[in-house]
Short mmCIF file of C-alpha atoms in Angstrom, two decimals:
data_model
loop_
_atom_site.label_atom_id
_atom_site.label_comp_id
_atom_site.label_asym_id
_atom_site.label_seq_id
_atom_site.Cartn_x
_atom_site.Cartn_y
_atom_site.Cartn_z
CA MET A 17 91.83 101.68 89.24
CA GLU A 18 92.64 98.17 88.21
CA LEU A 19 91.50 94.98 89.97
CA ILE A 20 94.24 94.70 92.50
CA ASN A 21 96.86 92.24 91.61
CA GLN A 22 97.85 91.36 94.59
CA THR A 23 101.43 90.37 94.01
CA GLU A 24 101.73 94.37 92.93
CA VAL A 25 100.38 96.31 96.29
CA GLN A 26 102.82 93.84 98.19
CA GLN A 27 105.81 94.91 96.87
CA MET A 28 104.11 98.19 96.66
CA ILE A 29 103.65 97.51 100.36
CA ASP A 30 107.23 95.92 101.35
CA LYS A 31 109.14 99.22 98.83
CA LEU A 32 106.88 101.69 101.85
CA LYS A 33 107.88 100.61 105.17
CA ASP A 34 109.97 101.56 107.64
CA GLN A 35 109.04 104.95 106.29
CA ASP A 36 107.57 108.18 107.47
CA LEU A 37 104.05 108.59 105.09
CA TYR A 38 101.03 110.47 104.92
CA ILE A 39 97.60 108.25 105.21
CA HIS A 40 94.73 108.44 104.59
CA LEU A 41 91.51 106.35 105.44
CA GLU A 42 88.30 106.42 103.69
CA MET A 43 84.99 104.39 104.60
CA THR A 44 81.32 105.47 104.24
CA THR A 45 78.41 103.23 103.89
CA GLY A 46 76.38 106.66 102.01
CA ALA A 47 76.80 108.87 104.00
CA TYR A 48 72.87 110.28 102.30
CA ALA A 49 71.74 106.98 102.09
CA ALA A 50 68.94 108.38 105.00
CA HIS A 51 68.45 110.32 103.35
CA TYR A 52 66.24 107.70 100.97
CA ASP A 53 66.07 105.18 102.37
CA SER A 54 65.37 105.47 106.28
CA THR A 55 66.46 101.69 107.61
CA LYS A 56 69.18 102.83 105.95
CA HIS A 57 72.20 103.27 108.76
CA PRO A 58 74.79 106.40 107.60
CA ALA A 59 78.00 105.51 109.48
CA ALA A 60 81.86 106.76 108.03
CA ASN A 61 84.80 107.71 109.10
CA PHE A 62 88.10 109.52 107.88
CA ILE A 63 90.93 110.25 108.53
CA THR A 64 93.30 111.94 106.38
CA ASN A 65 96.91 114.00 106.39
CA ALA A 66 98.10 112.21 109.08
CA THR A 67 101.89 109.93 109.87
CA ILE A 68 102.30 106.45 110.69
CA ARG A 69 105.31 104.80 110.08
CA TYR A 70 104.82 100.91 110.10
CA SER A 71 107.27 97.43 110.11
CA HIS A 72 105.74 95.00 108.81
CA GLY A 73 102.67 95.66 106.51
CA SER A 74 101.28 93.41 104.03
CA ILE A 75 97.64 92.47 101.88
CA SER A 76 95.33 89.52 102.66
CA GLY A 77 92.40 87.60 100.36
CA ASN A 78 91.01 86.32 98.41
CA GLY A 79 89.00 89.55 96.87
CA PRO A 80 87.85 91.49 98.69
CA TYR A 81 91.01 92.33 100.70
CA ARG A 82 92.50 93.68 103.76
CA VAL A 83 95.57 95.09 104.95
CA GLY A 84 97.37 95.08 107.64
CA LEU A 85 99.97 98.00 108.95
CA LYS A 86 101.68 96.84 111.86
CA MET A 87 103.49 99.85 114.15
CA SER A 88 104.77 100.01 116.65
CA GLN A 89 102.16 101.00 118.89
CA GLY A 90 99.54 99.66 117.15
CA TRP A 91 98.18 98.64 113.90
CA VAL A 92 95.76 100.15 110.83
CA TYR A 93 93.19 97.75 109.11
CA THR A 94 90.83 97.93 105.86
CA GLU A 95 89.45 95.90 105.27
CA GLY A 96 86.79 95.28 101.09
CA LEU A 97 90.28 96.50 99.60
CA THR A 98 88.54 96.49 95.18
CA HIS A 99 91.12 98.04 93.17
CA PHE A 100 94.56 99.84 93.29
CA GLU A 101 95.92 102.40 90.94
CA GLN A 102 98.56 100.64 88.94
CA SER A 103 100.31 103.99 87.18
CA ASP A 104 101.81 105.88 90.87
CA THR A 105 104.53 103.99 91.59
CA ASP A 106 105.18 106.42 94.39
CA ARG A 107 102.38 106.09 96.57
CA LEU A 108 99.75 103.44 97.03
CA ILE A 109 96.17 104.06 96.33
CA MET A 110 93.48 100.84 97.45
CA ALA A 111 89.74 102.15 97.51
CA GLY A 112 86.85 99.66 98.06
CA HIS A 113 84.25 99.77 95.31
CA ASP A 114 80.63 97.56 95.73
CA SER A 115 78.01 95.99 93.18
CA GLN A 116 77.07 98.99 91.80
CA GLY A 117 80.41 100.89 91.63
CA LYS A 118 80.21 102.91 94.78
CA LEU A 119 83.37 103.48 96.98
CA VAL A 120 82.94 102.37 100.56
CA VAL A 121 86.49 101.91 101.77
CA ALA A 122 89.80 103.48 100.51
CA LEU A 123 93.20 103.30 102.11
CA GLN A 124 96.18 105.90 100.38
CA LEU A 125 99.35 106.00 101.69
CA SER A 126 102.09 108.39 100.07
CA ARG A 127 105.24 110.47 101.18
CA GLU A 128 103.26 113.84 100.13
CA PRO A 129 100.19 114.65 102.29
CA PHE A 130 97.00 114.37 99.75
#
């Protein structure tokens, strides 16, 4: 993965709009963090292969970035994105890594299930 190029990601968001897409959305603070440090509050969420269709999408910020996708009855919003997969032109794969390189958040969109 490479650091997010905002222009390229926006082009991919625009390319995928108004289509039925599979989404993978994940966030974790480290599900097992409390095992090593009881002061840590572990939290995580995960949704995969749900289908969405958005009419408008945008990436904003100066890094880490945030992405919002407007659907007919709501929004998908993700914040903290730092990297994307540049070589994959059929899917949009983005992730946010912390200062130690650990995954914190992921947002992926594809015409095919993950």
